Amino acid sequence: MLIKTIFLLFFALSSLPAAPIEKSPFPRPDIVIYNTTDSVTCRNIIRSIQSLHYSQKELDDSMSSKILTKYINTLDISKHFFTKNDIKNFEQIRYKIDNSLLKGDLAHGYIIFNLFLKRSFERFVYIITVLEDWEQKLNFTKNENISLTSEGKPWPKNKNELTRLWKKELKNNILNLKFQKKDNKEISKILKKRYWNRLKRLCKINSKDAFRIYMNAVTTSFDPHSQYFSQSVSDNFDIQMSLSLEGIGVVLQNEFEYTKVVRIIPKGPADKTKKLNPGDKIIGVGQNIKEEIQDIVGWRIDEVVKLIRGPKNTFVRLKIIPANKKGNHDPQIIIIKRDIIKLEEQAAQKKIVEISANKHTYKIGIIHIPTFYRDFKALQNGKKDYKSTTQDVLTILKELKQENINGLIIDLRNNSGGALKEANQLTGLFIKSGPTVQIKSRSGRIAQLNDPDPTIAYNGPLIVMINRMSASASEIFAGAIKDYNRGLIIGTQSFGKGTVQILKTLSRGKLKLTNAKFYRVSGRSTQHQGILPDIEYPYIYNKKVTGESSLKDALLWDMSKQAYFKPYKNFSSILKILKEKHIKRKKQSIGLKYLSERYQLALKTYELKKLSLNEKKRKKQIHSFDKIKINIKNKLLISKELKPINNIKDIDADKIEDDFLLKETEFIMVDFIELIKNKNYHW
């Protein structure tokens, strides 16, 4: 009866007639149907959310509406599959999903998913058919555009509007390949292969995929960090958490038809290349140096992971669309040597620089901390000398003190967090004693982590560097240093992840749920807002697409009770002077101007709403952006007395390794040291 109901509802919702199966030369996806195991797992997920999730939001009509919107956007964010009439039909179930989920009834989700499969099939068939003689059918002199965002756009009225969108998609892909210097024969071959492969993969989609996607629309409606992992995704998650993966050291996720880089694991193979960034989209993967790069657009995440993963000392080539680009006319190819990501390579590292100013030479110690690590296995085995961030930094501090450093910079840029206890203990190296972070459970109970040891490992001038990718444990440490007035925070607004997740094993897969929230000792949450620097630097990462505030349904910033703690003397009397000196240098610094101009161009590119499908106009559009990029780079090259470039392909040929932000931080540290000499600062 259930199967019959799904079939009837599915075809009732579909406004497009199905092509006769026996006459179609194309493989067709099966209709997906849920089973008893899916229903049981669904009920377990819902019960877990209701009893464990921090927000304590009810699964009511309001949440039902949110889940439907989230699910539709997950399947069709670009508005290329569903019509206005489909959306009207979906409205009939907008306030019924909650009651269905409580009973383990997945019919609503599967009906929509089956319609999505049907439209995806029709889209691929249409595009493959047009590709047979696209040179005659498609006109690249027409003045038309392809929209790069669906925000504010109405849903297509009917099938004719859908096919117009599909045609524009194809024209855009053809133009992208034309500007990669591919001839028409190559373009046909590449795109036919791409869309046939995507059609074949569409036909492999099964009930488990539908269940995972639907359940994640449910969990992420409560907050973006609550997720359901199917068994295959769960296995990959376990490997990632163990850090024993032989691969390239990246965390990936599906974003519509693309594979997106979410995080770069510090000191991993990808991190060492300095060419891959969070937000980049991987569109192709090739093995070794010369093998053909496979188009992976539309692939499942587990299939992409299998392709990228491989034995140590072998090479993988990635074709990527950088995060700051719209369209894919100019993808980049990155070669990465696979390796095992070792804990030792993620260890804190030090260096000393000497800066001369006002007839003095100052020694500045710099400690780079890629992650907050702790060798839990060694700790469980009773080893006293287990490897950890705090132990390593303590050793480094002793060495730096012997070198008589005048100031210390702790670099937490791109540090996405790690062991919470390490953030607590590391803070303890710089303060006398007291609380370092507060953790609020869903019941409202507040627990504190404290530094009970009055010993201070370093009591000199301190600066902590952060950026948009500094998250979680990094924000706890930086927030404590800021609240205690123990040091200056310099950089950009941090990520803003101020929540705690637990992992629950289900009969099939795992469930990650947000069950607590972090608060600084001042009572301010790190959630959403992150840590705001005392002195702000130019952004490197687009904060509109990175950070907690860019995530839909992220828990909001709020405050809790202030903990009892004794801050040191604040820096208000000298901070204004430090800012003035920084601004003066910034105006004269070619390096900082370069970073600022590059970021502004990335923002401009990101904010593009449309691309021309007129070949001449598109070429002009691309040339205009390339000219700006070359101009920005040449200002920097000329300042370094290096040869300027003329071709966009040479944009990365002359790598300039200077860390302009770290260099400026060193200058700020010297100003800091000189300003506090007679200001009675003691730590």
XYZ file of C-alpha atoms in Angstrom:
683
model
C 0.000 0.000 0.000
C 2.869 2.384 0.906
C 4.638 1.747 -2.405
C 1.424 2.324 -4.340
C 0.814 5.580 -2.458
C 4.309 6.871 -3.250
C 3.903 6.056 -6.928
C 0.531 7.789 -7.140
C 1.677 10.879 -5.236
C 4.891 11.086 -7.229
C 3.157 11.150 -10.564
C 0.445 13.450 -9.250
C 3.086 16.009 -8.267
C 5.009 15.700 -11.517
C 3.805 18.091 -14.181
C 5.958 16.525 -16.886
C 4.893 13.382 -18.750
C 7.357 10.499 -18.593
C 8.955 9.479 -21.875
C 8.148 5.895 -22.931
C 10.802 3.765 -21.251
C 10.981 1.167 -24.029
C 11.860 3.781 -26.670
C 14.509 5.622 -24.672
C 18.176 4.907 -25.557
C 19.175 6.437 -22.225
C 19.561 4.601 -18.895
C 16.849 5.740 -16.505
C 17.128 6.060 -12.701
C 14.947 3.791 -10.583
C 12.263 5.252 -8.364
C 13.600 5.167 -4.790
C 11.443 3.742 -2.006
C 12.174 3.704 1.706
C 11.956 0.629 3.917
C 11.348 -0.296 7.554
C 15.016 0.190 8.486
C 14.872 3.747 7.123
C 11.752 4.444 9.199
C 13.362 3.114 12.384
C 16.560 5.130 11.779
C 14.488 8.254 11.101
C 12.621 7.878 14.409
C 15.936 7.383 16.250
C 17.329 10.556 14.669
C 14.258 12.579 15.620
C 14.282 11.256 19.208
C 17.996 12.073 19.515
C 17.466 15.623 18.269
C 14.580 16.168 20.665
C 16.477 14.864 23.694
C 20.029 16.047 22.971
C 20.136 19.113 20.688
C 21.213 22.337 22.397
C 18.527 24.551 20.871
C 15.586 22.542 22.285
C 13.574 23.629 19.243
C 10.330 21.735 18.791
C 9.665 19.665 15.696
C 6.508 21.619 14.951
C 4.863 23.303 11.965
C 7.467 26.069 11.966
C 10.322 23.546 11.814
C 8.389 21.512 9.235
C 8.311 24.585 6.991
C 12.029 25.188 7.491
C 12.864 21.546 6.664
C 10.886 21.694 3.422
C 12.639 24.890 2.306
C 16.037 23.452 3.250
C 15.320 20.195 1.393
C 14.147 21.936 -1.785
C 17.219 24.191 -1.732
C 19.499 21.199 -1.161
C 18.130 19.487 -4.259
C 17.630 22.562 -6.437
C 19.417 25.674 -5.174
C 19.924 26.830 -8.779
C 16.202 26.487 -9.634
C 16.951 24.260 -12.622
C 14.716 21.270 -11.790
C 11.473 22.287 -10.109
C 8.797 24.480 -11.670
C 6.475 27.018 -10.123
C 3.697 24.418 -10.207
C 5.903 21.851 -8.417
C 6.583 24.326 -5.624
C 2.854 25.032 -5.394
C 2.220 21.296 -4.981
C 4.948 21.008 -2.343
C 3.132 23.678 -0.325
C 0.451 21.072 0.421
C 2.925 19.244 2.681
C 4.737 22.252 4.182
C 3.169 21.785 7.617
C 2.839 17.991 7.522
C 6.487 16.923 7.497
C 6.872 17.171 11.288
C 4.104 14.675 12.034
C 5.333 12.322 9.309
C 8.910 12.313 10.609
C 7.761 11.549 14.152
C 6.136 8.384 12.781
C 9.108 7.509 10.567
C 7.023 8.232 7.471
C 9.414 9.418 4.752
C 6.926 9.521 1.871
C 6.987 13.322 1.511
C 10.765 13.453 1.192
C 10.906 10.554 -1.242
C 8.173 11.974 -3.475
C 10.168 15.183 -3.920
C 13.402 13.235 -4.384
C 11.880 11.071 -7.127
C 10.696 14.157 -8.974
C 14.228 15.547 -8.659
C 15.600 12.308 -10.194
C 13.087 12.537 -13.033
C 13.993 16.139 -13.865
C 17.711 15.394 -13.587
C 17.225 12.583 -16.100
C 15.345 14.883 -18.490
C 18.016 17.551 -18.137
C 20.835 15.170 -19.040
C 18.878 13.688 -21.948
C 18.118 17.170 -23.291
C 21.747 18.333 -23.043
C 23.179 15.118 -24.535
C 20.706 15.385 -27.426
C 21.610 19.023 -28.140
C 25.314 18.126 -28.010
C 24.898 15.937 -31.101
C 24.783 19.048 -33.304
C 25.325 21.984 -30.966
C 27.304 23.957 -33.561
C 24.115 24.322 -35.616
C 21.661 24.652 -32.721
C 23.427 27.125 -30.449
C 24.002 30.796 -31.189
C 26.849 32.564 -29.360
C 26.173 35.992 -30.868
C 22.853 36.482 -29.066
C 22.806 39.019 -26.244
C 21.778 36.785 -23.370
C 23.172 36.064 -19.923
C 23.357 33.196 -17.490
C 22.479 34.025 -13.901
C 25.071 33.097 -11.273
C 22.650 33.243 -8.381
C 19.093 32.049 -7.887
C 18.502 34.462 -5.014
C 15.389 36.497 -5.691
C 14.677 34.638 -8.940
C 11.203 33.174 -9.507
C 10.816 29.451 -10.127
C 10.556 28.511 -13.828
C 6.939 28.609 -14.984
C 6.992 25.411 -17.020
C 9.017 22.833 -18.959
C 9.860 25.346 -21.688
C 11.509 27.661 -19.163
C 13.441 24.720 -17.714
C 14.812 23.761 -21.131
C 15.854 27.373 -21.735
C 17.858 27.226 -18.496
C 19.403 23.886 -19.481
C 20.363 25.341 -22.861
C 22.049 28.299 -21.151
C 23.913 25.894 -18.874
C 25.226 24.032 -21.914
C 26.220 27.253 -23.685
C 28.083 28.373 -20.588
C 29.999 25.072 -20.412
C 30.887 25.322 -24.090
C 32.168 28.883 -23.658
C 34.243 27.851 -20.643
C 35.949 25.187 -22.765
C 36.382 27.581 -25.693
C 38.298 29.937 -23.404
C 40.447 26.990 -22.328
C 41.568 26.813 -25.986
C 39.561 23.663 -26.811
C 38.356 23.213 -30.396
C 34.779 22.215 -31.223
C 35.628 18.534 -31.623
C 37.292 18.433 -28.199
C 34.397 20.350 -26.653
C 31.878 17.815 -27.976
C 33.966 14.899 -26.743
C 34.515 16.378 -23.263
C 30.900 17.406 -22.683
C 29.361 14.217 -24.084
C 31.573 12.178 -21.785
C 30.794 14.461 -18.830
C 27.023 14.306 -19.205
C 26.896 10.595 -20.062
C 28.950 9.873 -16.936
C 26.669 12.066 -14.867
C 23.613 10.285 -16.267
C 25.129 6.895 -15.400
C 25.879 8.115 -11.889
C 22.352 9.444 -11.566
C 21.156 5.910 -12.281
C 23.250 4.602 -9.368
C 21.461 6.812 -6.837
C 19.560 4.633 -4.401
C 17.325 4.799 -1.360
C 20.303 5.243 1.001
C 21.298 8.411 -0.874
C 17.759 9.769 -0.702
C 17.600 8.973 3.022
C 20.945 10.679 3.759
C 20.021 13.842 1.846
C 16.558 14.064 3.412
C 17.829 13.434 6.945
C 20.537 16.072 6.550
C 17.889 18.579 5.480
C 16.249 17.745 8.816
C 19.373 17.893 11.022
C 20.870 21.024 9.441
C 17.562 22.836 9.932
C 18.416 22.769 13.647
C 22.002 23.970 13.029
C 24.621 23.431 10.287
C 26.928 21.264 12.429
C 24.286 18.641 13.206
C 24.598 15.993 10.519
C 23.637 12.436 9.661
C 26.435 10.254 8.268
C 25.414 7.217 6.242
C 27.563 4.122 6.759
C 29.986 4.891 3.897
C 30.316 8.556 4.892
C 30.698 7.466 8.532
C 33.609 5.197 7.592
C 35.353 8.123 5.866
C 34.663 10.308 8.915
C 36.343 7.716 11.183
C 39.421 7.645 8.942
C 39.578 11.440 8.900
C 39.358 11.656 12.700
C 42.159 9.097 13.155
C 44.540 11.167 10.984
C 45.868 7.928 9.506
C 44.570 8.683 6.040
C 47.013 8.277 3.176
C 45.849 11.068 0.951
C 46.208 14.820 0.626
C 44.810 16.103 3.934
C 41.556 17.835 3.061
C 38.004 17.666 4.372
C 35.456 17.646 1.548
C 31.709 17.959 1.214
C 29.176 17.936 -1.596
C 27.755 21.305 -2.556
C 25.065 20.626 -5.114
C 26.905 19.026 -8.065
C 30.360 20.050 -6.900
C 32.898 18.715 -4.404
C 33.939 21.588 -2.149
C 37.019 21.873 0.054
C 35.793 22.600 3.586
C 39.056 22.434 5.506
C 42.754 21.943 4.866
C 44.409 19.730 7.495
C 47.467 21.594 8.837
C 50.840 20.269 7.651
C 49.134 17.803 5.323
C 50.185 17.432 1.653
C 47.581 19.936 0.390
C 48.548 22.493 3.039
C 52.200 22.252 2.045
C 51.438 23.201 -1.569
C 49.766 26.478 -0.439
C 47.643 26.220 -3.605
C 44.393 24.720 -2.289
C 42.038 26.776 -0.107
C 38.747 26.271 1.737
C 35.875 26.988 -0.623
C 37.710 25.749 -3.726
C 35.643 23.391 -5.888
C 37.274 20.241 -7.269
C 35.917 19.464 -10.748
C 38.457 16.875 -11.902
C 40.880 14.289 -10.513
C 43.809 12.632 -12.293
C 46.201 9.956 -11.080
C 49.969 10.499 -11.269
C 51.498 13.165 -13.496
C 50.280 12.217 -16.955
C 47.040 10.246 -16.628
C 43.856 11.845 -17.928
C 41.930 14.007 -15.480
C 38.464 12.591 -14.824
C 35.536 14.982 -14.696
C 33.940 14.522 -11.240
C 31.130 17.088 -11.429
C 28.018 15.352 -10.129
C 29.936 12.560 -8.383
C 29.031 11.318 -4.909
C 31.410 12.390 -2.158
C 32.459 8.828 -1.277
C 33.435 8.192 -4.904
C 35.492 11.393 -5.021
C 37.262 10.485 -1.761
C 38.187 7.046 -3.147
C 39.643 8.694 -6.243
C 41.708 11.239 -4.297
C 42.901 8.822 -1.624
C 45.891 6.665 -2.513
C 49.254 5.217 -1.465
C 51.976 7.359 0.051
C 54.429 8.992 -2.401
C 52.033 8.786 -5.362
C 50.716 11.893 -7.097
C 47.185 13.150 -7.651
C 46.194 16.039 -9.910
C 43.206 18.184 -9.036
C 41.403 20.497 -11.420
C 39.840 23.223 -9.291
C 37.695 26.328 -9.512
C 39.155 28.711 -6.895
C 36.701 29.921 -4.249
C 36.977 33.526 -5.410
C 35.906 32.764 -9.000
C 32.480 32.625 -10.622
C 32.192 30.382 -13.640
C 34.849 27.857 -14.603
C 36.435 29.211 -17.770
C 39.871 29.260 -16.149
C 40.259 26.234 -13.832
C 43.614 25.561 -12.211
C 45.446 22.235 -12.028
C 47.272 21.385 -8.803
C 49.687 18.482 -8.340
C 49.846 17.025 -4.819
C 52.056 14.229 -3.515
C 50.079 11.898 -1.257
C 51.414 11.192 2.210
C 50.408 10.071 5.680
C 49.367 13.001 7.852
C 51.465 12.607 10.977
C 50.834 14.150 14.375
C 54.473 15.220 14.628
C 54.164 17.345 11.492
C 51.286 19.259 13.068
C 53.423 20.232 16.045
C 54.000 23.830 17.116
C 57.068 25.388 15.510
C 59.190 28.375 16.457
C 61.432 30.946 14.883
C 63.130 34.144 16.022
C 63.338 37.370 14.034
C 65.331 40.477 14.847
C 63.837 43.916 14.214
C 65.836 47.130 14.521
C 64.008 50.283 15.598
C 65.011 53.505 17.353
C 68.633 52.384 17.803
C 67.556 49.110 19.415
C 67.426 45.551 18.098
C 64.508 43.500 19.350
C 64.265 39.728 19.341
C 60.760 38.524 18.534
C 59.812 34.895 19.136
C 57.156 33.448 16.827
C 55.279 30.214 17.555
C 53.081 28.810 14.802
C 50.405 26.421 16.110
C 48.637 24.610 13.220
C 46.148 22.723 15.429
C 45.382 21.970 19.074
C 46.635 18.397 19.213
C 46.938 15.783 21.911
C 48.126 12.178 21.528
C 45.125 10.576 23.225
C 46.424 7.048 22.606
C 49.721 7.724 24.393
C 47.833 9.448 27.209
C 45.530 6.440 27.645
C 48.583 4.165 27.751
C 49.899 6.148 30.706
C 52.805 7.884 28.956
C 53.810 11.021 30.852
C 55.661 12.543 27.898
C 52.719 12.282 25.487
C 52.753 14.765 22.627
C 50.470 17.791 22.975
C 50.256 21.441 21.991
C 50.818 22.665 25.553
C 53.811 20.394 26.220
C 55.472 21.417 22.949
C 54.804 25.139 23.444
C 56.143 24.937 27.002
C 59.385 23.425 25.681
C 59.595 26.124 22.996
C 58.977 28.905 25.541
C 61.878 27.663 27.664
C 64.112 27.752 24.581
C 62.922 31.244 23.614
C 63.523 32.560 27.135
C 67.103 31.335 26.910
C 67.370 33.385 23.706
C 66.179 36.461 25.678
C 63.285 37.341 23.399
C 61.642 40.745 23.909
C 58.181 39.737 22.697
C 56.173 36.711 21.559
C 53.785 36.229 18.621
C 51.514 33.179 18.605
C 50.244 32.501 15.094
C 46.840 30.784 15.057
C 45.946 31.623 11.463
C 44.146 28.722 9.738
C 44.079 26.785 13.013
C 40.615 25.212 12.937
C 40.743 23.948 16.515
C 41.202 20.542 18.093
C 41.411 19.358 21.697
C 39.491 21.677 24.036
C 41.666 20.815 27.049
C 44.732 21.937 25.109
C 43.203 25.395 24.578
C 42.584 25.549 28.328
C 46.066 24.395 29.335
C 47.800 26.574 26.738
C 46.023 29.640 28.151
C 47.358 28.612 31.555
C 50.929 29.120 30.344
C 50.247 32.865 30.050
C 47.985 33.708 33.012
C 48.445 33.257 36.745
C 45.261 31.241 37.342
C 41.529 31.347 36.739
C 38.804 30.158 34.365
C 39.571 30.013 30.630
C 36.237 29.050 29.048
C 32.623 28.359 30.000
C 30.540 25.540 28.515
C 26.760 25.798 28.635
C 24.678 22.641 28.204
C 21.143 22.480 26.800
C 19.825 22.413 30.382
C 21.435 25.812 31.034
C 24.061 24.382 33.380
C 27.408 26.167 33.017
C 30.684 24.349 33.540
C 34.096 26.021 33.580
C 37.534 24.892 32.547
C 40.155 26.423 34.834
C 43.881 26.934 35.054
C 44.670 26.026 38.670
C 48.455 26.394 38.285
C 49.741 29.864 39.355
C 52.963 29.339 37.373
C 53.375 31.538 34.285
C 55.626 30.133 31.568
C 55.967 33.476 29.746
C 55.181 36.908 31.188
C 56.350 39.244 28.432
C 54.513 41.133 25.656
C 52.190 38.828 23.718
C 50.356 39.079 20.391
C 47.980 36.419 19.042
C 47.357 36.341 15.278
C 44.014 35.041 13.977
C 42.138 34.977 10.681
C 38.768 33.858 9.311
C 39.852 30.193 9.418
C 40.836 30.305 13.107
C 38.050 28.379 14.795
C 36.809 26.589 17.897
C 39.759 25.906 20.269
C 41.705 28.753 18.598
C 38.880 31.129 19.436
C 38.746 29.894 23.025
C 42.457 30.608 23.501
C 42.354 33.985 21.706
C 39.171 34.950 23.580
C 40.738 34.175 26.961
C 43.905 36.145 26.137
C 41.692 39.075 25.077
C 39.415 38.949 28.141
C 42.342 38.762 30.557
C 44.067 41.668 28.722
C 47.027 39.322 28.545
C 47.911 40.231 24.981
C 46.785 41.862 21.755
C 44.651 40.047 19.180
C 45.589 40.971 15.629
C 44.222 39.825 12.250
C 40.663 39.426 11.016
C 37.414 38.292 12.586
C 37.700 34.579 13.374
C 35.399 31.790 12.148
C 32.800 31.961 14.908
C 32.298 28.292 15.749
C 31.230 28.352 19.365
C 29.345 25.072 19.621
C 30.150 21.577 20.888
C 29.118 18.405 19.059
C 28.703 14.812 20.204
C 28.789 11.750 17.944
C 26.086 9.129 18.409
C 26.319 5.707 16.773
C 23.101 4.540 15.134
C 22.173 1.085 13.872
C 23.066 2.456 10.430
C 25.570 5.290 10.335
C 26.272 8.044 12.856
C 24.597 11.224 14.054
C 26.569 14.337 14.956
C 24.579 16.697 17.186
C 25.244 20.116 18.702
C 24.642 19.773 22.443
C 26.518 22.664 24.094
C 27.863 26.164 23.522
C 31.136 27.909 24.400
C 31.293 31.229 26.241
C 34.315 33.333 27.047
C 35.057 34.221 30.665
C 33.608 37.666 29.902
C 30.299 35.931 29.147
C 30.499 36.649 25.418
C 29.834 33.729 23.098
C 32.342 32.847 20.382
C 29.417 31.553 18.308
C 28.628 33.373 15.047
C 30.593 36.520 15.927
C 33.924 34.849 16.650
C 36.779 36.911 18.084
C 37.137 40.487 16.873
C 40.760 41.663 16.629
C 42.176 44.707 18.390
C 43.877 45.675 15.124
C 42.245 44.500 11.909
C 44.122 43.275 8.831
C 42.950 42.926 5.217
C 40.854 39.799 4.688
C 42.278 36.853 2.754
C 39.138 34.701 2.865
C 35.746 35.968 1.746
C 33.711 36.202 4.949
C 30.510 35.963 2.931
C 31.317 32.342 2.088
C 33.524 31.322 5.037
C 32.811 31.434 8.727
C 29.831 30.587 10.873
C 27.878 33.685 9.845
C 27.883 32.404 6.243
C 26.131 29.158 7.263
C 22.346 28.890 7.078
C 20.566 28.285 10.391
C 23.712 28.772 12.484
C 22.978 29.344 16.170
C 23.125 33.049 16.970
C 25.513 35.017 19.174
C 24.433 35.698 22.728
C 25.849 36.241 26.198
C 25.993 34.265 29.408
C 27.029 35.162 32.941
C 30.519 36.537 33.337
C 32.870 34.207 35.181
C 34.860 35.441 38.166
C 38.343 36.314 36.926
C 40.978 38.997 37.446
C 42.018 40.713 34.216
C 45.331 42.472 33.832
C 45.638 46.185 33.074
C 43.890 46.966 29.786
C 45.604 48.363 26.701
C 43.203 51.231 25.981
C 45.870 53.881 26.619
C 48.230 52.460 23.994
C 45.895 50.730 21.534
C 44.961 53.992 19.819
C 48.657 54.779 19.233
C 49.329 51.246 17.942
C 46.452 51.573 15.472
C 47.682 54.956 14.236
C 51.184 53.598 13.650
C 49.748 50.550 11.862
C 47.555 52.683 9.581
C 50.532 54.863 8.688
C 52.597 51.800 7.701
C 49.632 50.265 5.887
C 49.376 53.280 3.579
C 53.017 52.821 2.590
C 53.109 49.004 2.452
C 52.969 47.582 -1.074
C 52.419 44.115 0.415
C 49.371 45.093 2.488
C 47.947 47.079 -0.431
C 48.431 43.992 -2.615
C 46.465 41.804 -0.186
C 43.713 44.402 0.133
C 43.382 44.905 -3.647
C 43.404 41.156 -4.274
C 40.621 40.662 -1.734
C 38.531 43.490 -3.190
C 38.855 41.914 -6.646
C 37.821 38.533 -5.219
C 34.754 40.200 -3.671
C 33.916 41.877 -6.969
C 34.192 38.524 -8.761
C 32.073 36.791 -6.136
C 29.380 39.450 -6.358
C 28.947 38.983 -10.114
C 25.275 38.269 -10.725
C 25.518 37.113 -14.332
C 27.856 36.145 -17.161
C 27.334 36.968 -20.812
C 26.650 34.069 -23.199
C 27.668 36.262 -26.118
C 31.144 34.980 -26.977
C 32.658 38.378 -27.754
C 31.191 40.052 -24.677
C 32.219 37.133 -22.454
C 35.778 37.329 -23.768
C 35.825 41.046 -23.004
C 34.438 40.369 -19.508
C 37.185 37.822 -18.794
C 39.904 40.040 -20.261
C 38.778 42.927 -18.051
C 39.207 40.868 -14.856
C 42.494 39.368 -16.049
C 43.857 42.847 -16.735
C 43.049 43.950 -13.171
C 44.702 40.802 -11.734
C 47.858 41.374 -13.771
C 47.977 45.036 -12.754
C 47.668 44.157 -9.037
C 50.406 41.517 -9.297
C 52.747 43.778 -11.276
C 52.670 46.507 -8.621
C 54.028 43.926 -6.195
C 56.601 42.515 -8.619
C 57.931 45.963 -9.491
C 58.245 46.855 -5.797
C 60.420 43.727 -5.436
C 62.445 44.733 -8.503
C 61.167 41.671 -10.351
C 60.095 41.421 -13.972
C 56.394 42.258 -14.509
C 54.104 39.763 -16.254
C 51.952 40.228 -19.351
C 49.971 36.986 -19.423
C 47.395 35.777 -16.881
C 48.958 32.292 -17.074
C 52.080 33.717 -15.432
C 50.169 35.118 -12.452
C 51.651 32.509 -10.089
C 54.930 31.938 -11.920
C 56.909 34.234 -9.621
C 55.960 33.078 -6.161
C 56.551 35.738 -3.529
C 56.775 33.956 -0.211
C 56.804 37.052 2.002
C 54.201 36.872 4.747
C 53.170 40.526 4.716
C 50.788 40.135 7.645
C 53.358 38.453 9.870
C 55.917 41.123 8.953
C 53.480 43.869 9.960
C 52.750 42.005 13.216
C 56.465 42.063 13.998
C 56.450 45.852 13.562
C 53.380 46.144 15.808
C 55.172 44.046 18.421
C 58.130 46.449 18.405
C 55.724 49.391 18.855
C 54.003 47.430 21.628
C 57.284 46.738 23.452
C 58.358 50.366 23.274
C 54.987 51.757 24.368
C 54.635 49.565 27.465
C 58.164 50.225 28.775
C 57.038 52.934 31.169
C 53.349 52.041 31.470
C 53.592 49.673 34.451
C 52.368 46.559 32.642
C 53.027 43.333 34.558
C 51.817 39.827 33.727
